[in-house]
XYZ file of C-alpha atoms in Angstrom:
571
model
C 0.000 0.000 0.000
C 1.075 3.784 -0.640
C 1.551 6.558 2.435
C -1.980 7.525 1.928
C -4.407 8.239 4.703
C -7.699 7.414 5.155
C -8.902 10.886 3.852
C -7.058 10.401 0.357
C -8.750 6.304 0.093
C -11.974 7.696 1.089
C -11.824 10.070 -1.924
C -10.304 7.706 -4.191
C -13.765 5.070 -3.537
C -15.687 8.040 -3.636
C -14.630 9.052 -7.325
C -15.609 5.143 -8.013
C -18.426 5.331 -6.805
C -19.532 8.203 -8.694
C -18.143 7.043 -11.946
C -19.673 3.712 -11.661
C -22.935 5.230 -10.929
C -22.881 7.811 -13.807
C -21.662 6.385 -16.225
C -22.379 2.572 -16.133
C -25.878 2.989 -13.842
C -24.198 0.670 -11.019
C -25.602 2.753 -7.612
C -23.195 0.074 -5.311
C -19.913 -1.635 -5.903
C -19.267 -4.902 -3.630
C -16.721 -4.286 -1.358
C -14.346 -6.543 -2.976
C -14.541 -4.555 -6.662
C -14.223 -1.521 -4.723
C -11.098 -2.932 -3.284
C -9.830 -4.256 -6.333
C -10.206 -0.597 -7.982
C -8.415 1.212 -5.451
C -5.559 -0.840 -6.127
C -5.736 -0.150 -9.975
C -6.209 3.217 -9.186
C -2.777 3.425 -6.625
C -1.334 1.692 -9.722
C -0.598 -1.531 -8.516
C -0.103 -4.566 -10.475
C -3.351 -6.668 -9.387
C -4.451 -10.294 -9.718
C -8.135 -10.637 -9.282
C -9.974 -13.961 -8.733
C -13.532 -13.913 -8.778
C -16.211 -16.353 -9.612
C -17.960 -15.654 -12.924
C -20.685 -13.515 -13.030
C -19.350 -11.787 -10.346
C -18.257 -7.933 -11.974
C -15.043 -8.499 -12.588
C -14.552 -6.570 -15.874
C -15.904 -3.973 -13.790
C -12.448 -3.923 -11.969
C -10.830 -2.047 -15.212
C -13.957 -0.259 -17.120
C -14.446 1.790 -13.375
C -11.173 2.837 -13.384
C -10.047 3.138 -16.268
C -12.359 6.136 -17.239
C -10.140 7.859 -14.333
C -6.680 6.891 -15.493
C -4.596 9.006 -17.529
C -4.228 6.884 -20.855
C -6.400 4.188 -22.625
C -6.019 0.508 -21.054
C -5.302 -2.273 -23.347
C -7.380 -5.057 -22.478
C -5.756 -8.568 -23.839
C -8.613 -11.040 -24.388
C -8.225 -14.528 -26.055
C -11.775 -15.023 -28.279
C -13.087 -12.707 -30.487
C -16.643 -13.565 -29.608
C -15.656 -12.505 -25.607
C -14.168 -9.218 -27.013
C -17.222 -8.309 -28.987
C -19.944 -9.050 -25.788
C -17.053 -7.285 -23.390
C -17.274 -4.170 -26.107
C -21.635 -4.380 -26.489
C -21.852 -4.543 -22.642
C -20.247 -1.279 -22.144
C -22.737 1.748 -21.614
C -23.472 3.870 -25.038
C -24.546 7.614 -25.126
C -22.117 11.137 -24.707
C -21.170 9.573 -21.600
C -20.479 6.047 -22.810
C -16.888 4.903 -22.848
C -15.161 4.120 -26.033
C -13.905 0.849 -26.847
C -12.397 -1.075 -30.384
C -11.216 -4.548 -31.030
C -7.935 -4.863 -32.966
C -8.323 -8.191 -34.602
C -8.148 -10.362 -37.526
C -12.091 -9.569 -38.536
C -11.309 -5.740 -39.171
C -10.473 -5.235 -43.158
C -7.246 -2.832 -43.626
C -9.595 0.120 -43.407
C -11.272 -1.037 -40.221
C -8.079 -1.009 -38.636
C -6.632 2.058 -39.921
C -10.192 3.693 -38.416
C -9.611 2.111 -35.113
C -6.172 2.841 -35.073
C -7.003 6.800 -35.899
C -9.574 6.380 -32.666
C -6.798 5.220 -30.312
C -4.308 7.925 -31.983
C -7.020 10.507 -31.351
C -7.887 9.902 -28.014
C -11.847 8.666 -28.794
C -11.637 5.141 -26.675
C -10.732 4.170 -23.306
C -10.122 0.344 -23.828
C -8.676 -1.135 -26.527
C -9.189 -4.949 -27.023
C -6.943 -7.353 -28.474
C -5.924 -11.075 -28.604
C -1.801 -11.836 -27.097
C -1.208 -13.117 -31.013
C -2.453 -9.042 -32.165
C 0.005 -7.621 -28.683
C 2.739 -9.997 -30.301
C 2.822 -7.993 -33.607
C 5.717 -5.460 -33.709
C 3.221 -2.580 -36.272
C 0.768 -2.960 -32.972
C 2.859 -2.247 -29.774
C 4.190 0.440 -31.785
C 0.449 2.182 -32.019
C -0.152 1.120 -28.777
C 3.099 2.722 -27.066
C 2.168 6.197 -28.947
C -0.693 5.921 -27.047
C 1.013 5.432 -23.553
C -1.625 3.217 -22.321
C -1.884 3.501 -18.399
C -3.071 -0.061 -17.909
C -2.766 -4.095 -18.917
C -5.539 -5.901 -18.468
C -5.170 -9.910 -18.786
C -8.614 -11.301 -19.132
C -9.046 -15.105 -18.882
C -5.755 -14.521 -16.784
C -6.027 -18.350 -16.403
C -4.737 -19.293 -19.905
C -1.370 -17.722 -19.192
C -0.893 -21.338 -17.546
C -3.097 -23.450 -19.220
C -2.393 -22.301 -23.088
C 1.038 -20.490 -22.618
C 3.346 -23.848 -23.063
C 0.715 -25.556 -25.836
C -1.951 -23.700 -27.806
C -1.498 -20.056 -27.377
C 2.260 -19.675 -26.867
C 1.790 -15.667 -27.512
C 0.735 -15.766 -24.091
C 3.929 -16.307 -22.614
C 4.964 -13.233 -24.850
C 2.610 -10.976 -22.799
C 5.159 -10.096 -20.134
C 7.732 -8.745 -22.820
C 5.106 -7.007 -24.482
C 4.236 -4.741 -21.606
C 7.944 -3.988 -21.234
C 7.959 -2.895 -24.704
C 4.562 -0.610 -23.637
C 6.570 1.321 -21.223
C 6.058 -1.390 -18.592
C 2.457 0.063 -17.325
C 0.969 -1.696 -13.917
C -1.090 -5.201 -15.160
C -4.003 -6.743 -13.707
C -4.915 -9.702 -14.304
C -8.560 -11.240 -14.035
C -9.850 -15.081 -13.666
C -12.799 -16.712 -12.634
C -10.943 -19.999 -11.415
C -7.016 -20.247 -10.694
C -5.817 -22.594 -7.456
C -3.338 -21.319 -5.872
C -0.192 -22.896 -7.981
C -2.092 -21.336 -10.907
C -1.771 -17.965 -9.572
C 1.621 -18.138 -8.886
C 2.299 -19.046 -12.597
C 0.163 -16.321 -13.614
C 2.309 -13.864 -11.352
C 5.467 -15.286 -12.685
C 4.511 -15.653 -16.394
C 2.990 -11.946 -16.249
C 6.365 -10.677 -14.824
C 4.032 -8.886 -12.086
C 5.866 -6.738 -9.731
C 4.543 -7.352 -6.376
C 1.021 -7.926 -6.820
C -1.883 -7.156 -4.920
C -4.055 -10.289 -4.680
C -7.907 -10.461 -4.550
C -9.496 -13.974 -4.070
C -12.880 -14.712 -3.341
C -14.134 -17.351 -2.075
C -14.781 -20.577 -5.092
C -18.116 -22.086 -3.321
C -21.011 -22.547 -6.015
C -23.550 -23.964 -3.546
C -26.389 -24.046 -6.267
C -24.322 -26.117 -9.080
C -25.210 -29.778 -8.198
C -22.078 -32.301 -8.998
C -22.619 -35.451 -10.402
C -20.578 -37.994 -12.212
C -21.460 -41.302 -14.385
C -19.151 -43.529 -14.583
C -19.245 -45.689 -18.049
C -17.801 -48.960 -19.508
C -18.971 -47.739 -22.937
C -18.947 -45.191 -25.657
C -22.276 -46.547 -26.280
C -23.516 -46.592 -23.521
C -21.946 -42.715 -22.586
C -23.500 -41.257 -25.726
C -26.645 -42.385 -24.674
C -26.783 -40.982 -21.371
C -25.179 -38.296 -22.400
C -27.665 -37.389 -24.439
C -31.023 -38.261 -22.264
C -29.362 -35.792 -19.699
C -28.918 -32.726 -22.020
C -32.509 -33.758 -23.151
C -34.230 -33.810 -19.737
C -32.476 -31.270 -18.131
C -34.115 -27.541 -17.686
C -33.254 -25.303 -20.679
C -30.855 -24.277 -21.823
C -27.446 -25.918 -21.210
C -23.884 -26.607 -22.620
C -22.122 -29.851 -23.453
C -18.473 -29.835 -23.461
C -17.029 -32.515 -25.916
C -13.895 -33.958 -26.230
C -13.372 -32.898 -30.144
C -15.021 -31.093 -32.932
C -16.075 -34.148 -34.661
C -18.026 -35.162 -31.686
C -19.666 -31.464 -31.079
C -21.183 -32.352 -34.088
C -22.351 -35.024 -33.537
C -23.936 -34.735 -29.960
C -25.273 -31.298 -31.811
C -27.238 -33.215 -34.697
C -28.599 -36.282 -32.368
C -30.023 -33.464 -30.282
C -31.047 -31.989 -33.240
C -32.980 -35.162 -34.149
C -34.764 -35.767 -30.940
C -36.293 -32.266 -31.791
C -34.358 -29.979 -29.573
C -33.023 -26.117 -31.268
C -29.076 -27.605 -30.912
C -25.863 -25.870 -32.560
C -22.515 -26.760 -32.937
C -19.390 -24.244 -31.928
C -15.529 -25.663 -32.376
C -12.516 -23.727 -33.649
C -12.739 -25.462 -37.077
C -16.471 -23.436 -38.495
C -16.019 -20.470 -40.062
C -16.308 -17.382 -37.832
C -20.072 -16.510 -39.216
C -20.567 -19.791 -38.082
C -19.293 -19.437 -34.694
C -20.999 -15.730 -34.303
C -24.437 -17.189 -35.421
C -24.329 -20.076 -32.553
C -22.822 -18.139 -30.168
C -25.666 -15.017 -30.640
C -28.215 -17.170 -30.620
C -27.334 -19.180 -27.530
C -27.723 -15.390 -26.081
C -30.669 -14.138 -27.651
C -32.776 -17.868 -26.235
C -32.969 -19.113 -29.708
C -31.274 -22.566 -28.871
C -31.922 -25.295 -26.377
C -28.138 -26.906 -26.348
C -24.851 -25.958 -28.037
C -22.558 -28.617 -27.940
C -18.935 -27.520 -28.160
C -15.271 -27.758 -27.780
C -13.678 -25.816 -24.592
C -13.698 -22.232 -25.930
C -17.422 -21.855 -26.266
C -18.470 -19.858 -23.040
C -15.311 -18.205 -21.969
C -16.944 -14.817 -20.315
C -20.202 -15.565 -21.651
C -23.180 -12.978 -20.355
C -25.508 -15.547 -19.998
C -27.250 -16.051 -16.283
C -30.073 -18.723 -16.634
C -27.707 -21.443 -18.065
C -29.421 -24.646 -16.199
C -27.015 -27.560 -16.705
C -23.161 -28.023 -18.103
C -22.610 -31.612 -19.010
C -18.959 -33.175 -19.932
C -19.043 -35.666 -22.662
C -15.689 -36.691 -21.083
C -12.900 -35.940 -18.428
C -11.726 -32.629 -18.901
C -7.479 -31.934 -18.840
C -7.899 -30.572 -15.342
C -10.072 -29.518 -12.292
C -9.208 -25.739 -13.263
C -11.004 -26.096 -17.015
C -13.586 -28.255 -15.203
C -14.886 -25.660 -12.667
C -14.346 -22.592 -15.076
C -16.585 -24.043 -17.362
C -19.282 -25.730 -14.665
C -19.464 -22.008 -13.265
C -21.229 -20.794 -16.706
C -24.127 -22.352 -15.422
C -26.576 -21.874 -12.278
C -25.122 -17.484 -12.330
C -28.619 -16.588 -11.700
C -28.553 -17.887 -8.072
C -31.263 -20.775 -8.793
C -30.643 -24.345 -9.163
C -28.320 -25.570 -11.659
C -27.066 -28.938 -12.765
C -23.286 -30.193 -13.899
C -22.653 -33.659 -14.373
C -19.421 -35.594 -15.673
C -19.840 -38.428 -17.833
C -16.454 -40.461 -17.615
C -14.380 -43.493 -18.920
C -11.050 -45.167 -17.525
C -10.168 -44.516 -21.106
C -10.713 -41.247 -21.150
C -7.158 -40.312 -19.196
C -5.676 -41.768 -22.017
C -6.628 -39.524 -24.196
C -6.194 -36.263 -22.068
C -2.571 -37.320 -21.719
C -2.271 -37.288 -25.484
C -3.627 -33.681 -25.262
C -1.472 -33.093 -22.235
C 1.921 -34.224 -24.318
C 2.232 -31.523 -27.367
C 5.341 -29.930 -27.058
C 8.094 -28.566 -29.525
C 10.195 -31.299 -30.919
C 14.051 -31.641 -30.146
C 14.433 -30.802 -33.581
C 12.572 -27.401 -34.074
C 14.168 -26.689 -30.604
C 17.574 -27.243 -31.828
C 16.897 -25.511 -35.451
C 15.569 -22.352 -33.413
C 18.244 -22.322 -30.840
C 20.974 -22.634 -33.906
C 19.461 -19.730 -35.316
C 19.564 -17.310 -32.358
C 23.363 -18.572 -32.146
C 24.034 -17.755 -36.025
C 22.110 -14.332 -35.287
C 24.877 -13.054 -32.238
C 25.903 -10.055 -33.748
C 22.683 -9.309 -35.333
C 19.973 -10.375 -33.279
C 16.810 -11.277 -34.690
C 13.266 -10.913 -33.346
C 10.223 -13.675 -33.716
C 9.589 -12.894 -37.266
C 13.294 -12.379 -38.134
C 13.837 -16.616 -36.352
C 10.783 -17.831 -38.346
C 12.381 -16.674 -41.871
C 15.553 -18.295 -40.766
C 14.152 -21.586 -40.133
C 11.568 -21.686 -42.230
C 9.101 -22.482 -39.317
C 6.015 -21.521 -38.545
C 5.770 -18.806 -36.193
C 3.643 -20.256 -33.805
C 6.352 -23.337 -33.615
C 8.873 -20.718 -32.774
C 7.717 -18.916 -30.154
C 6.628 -21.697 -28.331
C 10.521 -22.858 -28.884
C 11.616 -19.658 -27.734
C 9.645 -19.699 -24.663
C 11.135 -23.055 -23.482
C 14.254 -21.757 -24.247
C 14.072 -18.395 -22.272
C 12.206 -21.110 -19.054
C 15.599 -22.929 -19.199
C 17.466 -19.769 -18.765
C 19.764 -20.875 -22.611
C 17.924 -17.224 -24.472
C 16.874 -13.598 -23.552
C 14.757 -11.527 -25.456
C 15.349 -7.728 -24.938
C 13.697 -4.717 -25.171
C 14.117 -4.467 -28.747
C 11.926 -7.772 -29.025
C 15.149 -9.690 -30.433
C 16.244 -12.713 -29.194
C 20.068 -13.292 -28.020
C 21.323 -16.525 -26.105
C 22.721 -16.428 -22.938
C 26.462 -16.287 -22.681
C 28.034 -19.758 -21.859
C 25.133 -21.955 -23.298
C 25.876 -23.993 -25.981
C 23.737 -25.299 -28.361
C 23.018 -28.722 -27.523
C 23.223 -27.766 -23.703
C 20.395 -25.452 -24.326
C 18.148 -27.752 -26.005
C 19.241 -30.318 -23.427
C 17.296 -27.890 -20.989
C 14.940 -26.869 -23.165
C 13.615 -30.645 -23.337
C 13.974 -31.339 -19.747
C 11.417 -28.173 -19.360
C 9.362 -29.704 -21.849
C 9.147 -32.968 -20.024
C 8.196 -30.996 -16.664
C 5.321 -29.249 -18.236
C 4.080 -32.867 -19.736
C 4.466 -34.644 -15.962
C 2.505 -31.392 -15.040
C 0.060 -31.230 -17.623
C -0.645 -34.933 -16.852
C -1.074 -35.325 -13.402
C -3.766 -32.436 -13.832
C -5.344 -34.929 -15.561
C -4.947 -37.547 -12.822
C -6.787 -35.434 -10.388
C -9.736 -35.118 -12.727
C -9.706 -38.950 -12.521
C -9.306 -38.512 -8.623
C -12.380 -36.212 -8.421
C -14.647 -38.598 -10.758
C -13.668 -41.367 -8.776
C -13.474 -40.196 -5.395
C -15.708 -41.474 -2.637
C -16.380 -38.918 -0.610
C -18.187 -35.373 -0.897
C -17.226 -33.926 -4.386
C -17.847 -30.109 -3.620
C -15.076 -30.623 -0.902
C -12.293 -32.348 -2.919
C -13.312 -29.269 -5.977
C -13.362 -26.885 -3.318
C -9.702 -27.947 -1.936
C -7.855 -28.410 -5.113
C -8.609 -24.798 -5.007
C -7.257 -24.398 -1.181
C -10.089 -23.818 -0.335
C -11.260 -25.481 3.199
C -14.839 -27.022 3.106
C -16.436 -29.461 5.620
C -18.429 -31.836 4.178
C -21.151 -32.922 3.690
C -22.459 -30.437 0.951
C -26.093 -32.210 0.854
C -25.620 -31.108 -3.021
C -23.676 -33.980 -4.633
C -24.311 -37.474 -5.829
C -21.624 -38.741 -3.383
C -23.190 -37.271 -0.341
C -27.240 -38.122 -1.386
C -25.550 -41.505 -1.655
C -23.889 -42.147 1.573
C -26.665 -40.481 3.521
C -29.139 -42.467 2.022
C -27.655 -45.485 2.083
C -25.951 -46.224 6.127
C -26.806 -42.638 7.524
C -23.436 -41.043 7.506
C -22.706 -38.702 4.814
C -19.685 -38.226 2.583
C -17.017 -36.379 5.322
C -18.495 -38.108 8.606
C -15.696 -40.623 8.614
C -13.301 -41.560 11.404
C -11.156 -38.580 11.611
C -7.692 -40.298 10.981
C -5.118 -40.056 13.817
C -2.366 -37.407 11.347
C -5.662 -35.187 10.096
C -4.170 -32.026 10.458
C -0.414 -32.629 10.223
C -0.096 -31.277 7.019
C -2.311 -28.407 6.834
C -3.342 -27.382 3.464
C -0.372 -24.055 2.249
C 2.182 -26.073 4.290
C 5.703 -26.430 2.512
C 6.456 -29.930 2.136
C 9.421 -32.065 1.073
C 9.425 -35.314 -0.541
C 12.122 -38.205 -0.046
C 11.789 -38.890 -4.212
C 9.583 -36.108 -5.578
C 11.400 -33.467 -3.150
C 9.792 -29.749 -2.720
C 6.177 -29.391 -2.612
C 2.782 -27.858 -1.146
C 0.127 -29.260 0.373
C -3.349 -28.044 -0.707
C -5.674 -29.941 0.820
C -6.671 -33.002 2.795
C -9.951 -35.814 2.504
C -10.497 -37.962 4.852
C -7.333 -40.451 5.116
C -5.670 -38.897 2.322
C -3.726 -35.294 1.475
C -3.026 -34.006 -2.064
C 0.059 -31.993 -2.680
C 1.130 -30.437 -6.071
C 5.102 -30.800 -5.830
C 7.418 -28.662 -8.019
C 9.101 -31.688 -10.070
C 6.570 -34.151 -10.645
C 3.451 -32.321 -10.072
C -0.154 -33.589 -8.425
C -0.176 -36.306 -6.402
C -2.478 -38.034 -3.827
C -0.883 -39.163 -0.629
C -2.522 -41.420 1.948
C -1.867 -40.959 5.680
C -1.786 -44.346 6.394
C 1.569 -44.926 3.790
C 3.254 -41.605 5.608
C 2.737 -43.125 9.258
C 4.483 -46.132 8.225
C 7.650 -44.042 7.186
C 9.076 -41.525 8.877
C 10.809 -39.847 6.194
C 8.974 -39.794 3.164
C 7.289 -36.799 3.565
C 8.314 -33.876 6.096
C 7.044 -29.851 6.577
C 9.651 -27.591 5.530
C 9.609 -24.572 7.962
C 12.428 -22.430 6.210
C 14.330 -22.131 2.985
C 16.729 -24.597 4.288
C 15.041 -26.021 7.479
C 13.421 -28.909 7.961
C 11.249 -30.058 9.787
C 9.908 -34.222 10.822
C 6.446 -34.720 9.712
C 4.142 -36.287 13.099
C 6.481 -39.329 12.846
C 9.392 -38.095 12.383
């Protein structure tokens, strides 16, 4: 926090308040938006964690009318940039707002470049792919924009390393803008997430806002299958005798489509939405999922992201998702109203299988080595992204992501400039030596993710607290909301959490440091029952029963300092 009084904060919410009010008709901010502005407005770098629904672009568009330049807001889906933009209030008063993207025509940009230049807009969307272009932090730093906004801040971790490697661009990007503060906004991020948002954003010191993750009126419920068959079925009875309307989430774009047209055929209004239809495609679902025109769309993971849509009455997945973090982002589009709402998991052992797959695409040795050879040829004439890609012959998006492993094993640097130099001492095949190894701990990451999506389908006991702790979040069951819990009450009277309380509950406390004899540093996030889960630096997720720590000593002990230890209860 600044020197400031009580006097200067009280004026500072009071100019919020005021804005909020005229301008965007809001007569109260929560307390914890209120909060989150002050910090923006102190010019802090911020990381705010709020469930959806909840105001959070609020938290910039407040703000930013008050701030001295226009904020750059970096969102990843067209479609989210276009409702973000039609949300905001119109009129004299109205703040302006343009999308930089691929759908603007060369004279569409040149107008919305003219409108930044000129001073017309206050927020300026674009995607990290448009903030990775040289021709557009050049506008954008003529501007002097006075503030970052990540939105979706979650996909710094879970797209950086894979699909969207322009993500883990977005740090030297805001360098290159004059290094203005950054906030950075998610619905869903445990707490190793935000950390790798913090450290992928290059955030200085952050302010942190987290609210609490409890959706109380989403029931959870998972079917287990031994079929596709037999899934595809149920699948489908579900989305057609649920409340309308809902969301599917499917594994692929082949089966979107073909959930979409069996739908279709029982008579429901069903659409399709994947990356692969044309964007008119995409913009018709998507609009008329808003406007009430369909029953059920039936998509891929993207389809939702931000979506202003409050009486969504069921999410159903067609199979496991790649973690617990995509999971409850995309449960929490439906139930926002407050009423009841429905999310149910349809699952196969098989299923990991496939997630793992998903979980394993990283750069090749190869395009490593080509890129690596490149920034080594380039020494006295460094080259930037584009400058790498025509030296290679790669495509860009190969490169980057090579040049972000790279610059994670310490072997490159990329400077102001935006060129690329390596790191004095590294050679070659020592860098892409270390550039694979980094690969290989993003996979064992990536994949035991996956494992604890196969922990919470499969686990036995209340499902809202084993969500609620991979989050850190303390909960004590039972929830009287889940299929577990219905079950175990029902059945012998004791519901899902009224176990024996095990004789070590408590000796690893969920945030406790925590090092392993094999899998060495970790932290523990939260504990069920006879059992504690701890995501560990090296090797990632894992689920660690009491009962096997009791019978040795060693295995696992509490760090209490950077280079104290500490015995666990046994030791």
């Amino acid at each position: 926090m600044t020197g400031e009084g009580t006097p200067a904060r009280g004026r500072r919410a009071g100019r919020l308040r005021e804005t909020a009010a005229e301008v965007f008709g809001w007569e109260e901010l929560r307390p914890e938006q209120l909060t989150a502005m002050e910090w923006v407005l102190e010019g802090r770098d911020c990381l705010v964690v709020m469930p959806t629904g909840s105001g959070k672009s609020a938290v910039y568009q407040v703000p930013g009318l008050l701030l001295s330049g226009p904020v750059v807001v970096v969102s990843p889906l067209l479609a989210l940039q276009r409702d973000q933009i039609a949300g905001l209030p119109g009129g004299d008063r109205g703040p302006g707002a343009v999308a930089v993207n691929s759908d603007l025509g060369a004279a569409g940009t040149e107008e919305a470049w003219a409108a930044v230049r000129e001073g017309a807009v206050r927020y300026v969307y674009l995607s990290p792919e448009q903030l990775a272009k040289d021709e557009v932090v050049e506008r954008l730093t003529e501007a002097r924009p006075a503030l970052v906004v990540v939105d979706e801040a979650q996909c710094v971790s879970s797209w950086g390393h894979d699909f969207r490697p322009d993500y883990l661009r977005l740090a030297q990007a805001v360098r290159r803008l004059g290094r203005p503060p950054v906030l950075a906004l998610t619905a869903t991020a445990a707490p190793p997430v935000r950390q790798d948002i913090v450290e992928r954003l290059g955030m200085d010191r952050p302010r942190q806002l987290v609210t609490g993750f409890d959706r109380p009126g989403i029931r959870l419920e998972v079917r287990r299958h031994l079929g596709d068959d037999e899934r595809r079925a149920r699948v489908l009875e579900d989305a057609a005798a649920a409340p309308k309307p809902g969301i599917v989430y499917a594994a692929t774009r082949k089966d979107s489509e073909s959930y979409a047209a069996e739908l279709a055929s029982l008579g429901l209004a069903a659409g399709a939405y994947h990356a692969g239809l044309r964007a008119a495609e995409r913009r018709r679902v998507h609009e008329a999922f808003l406007s009430g025109d369909l029953d059920v769309v039936v998509a891929t993971s993207a389809f939702g992201m931000g979506i202003d849509k409050e009486n969504v009455r069921f999410v159903l997945h067609a199979s496991l998702p790649g973690s617990l973090d995509a999971y409850y982002q995309e449960i929490g589009r439906c139930g926002r109203d407050g009423e009841a709402a429905l999310a149910v998991l349809h699952y196969r052992t098989e299923d990991t299988g496939m997630q793992a797959y998903f979980s394993s695409r990283t750069p090749r040795p190869q395009t490593v080595d080509a890129v690596v050879r490149a920034v080594h040829a380039r020494r006295d004439a460094p080259a930037d992204l584009d400058g790498l890609r025509r030296d290679t012959d790669l495509s860009r998006a190969r490169v980057t992501a090579a040049v972000n492993l790279l610059e994670e094993a310490d072997a490159v640097v990329t400077d102001a400039s935006g060129a690329v130099r390596p790191v004095p001492g590294t050679a070659p095949s020592r860098a892409v030596r270390r550039a694979v190894d980094t690969a290989e701990a993003h996979k064992r990451m990536d994949r035991s993710r996956v494992d604890m999506a196969r922990a919470y389908a499969e686990t036995t006991g209340c499902r809202r607290r084993f969500l609620l702790g991979y989050f850190g979040e303390e909960y004590e069951a039972p929830c009287g909301n889940c299929d577990v819990c219905d079950a175990q009450e029902s059945g012998d009277g004791r519901a899902a959490g009224d176990e024996d309380r095990h004789p070590d509950a408590g000796a690893y406390p969920p945030g406790a440091a925590v090092r392993h004899g094999e899998w060495g540093r970790g932290t523990v996030l939260s504990e069920d029952g006879d059992r504690i889960t701890v995501l560990f630096d090296e090797v990632g997720y894992r689920t660690l029963a009491l009962d096997a720590l009791a019978a040795r000593d060693d295995l696992l002990t509490v760090v209490t300092g950077p280079d104290e230890n500490r015995p666990g209860p046994h030791g």
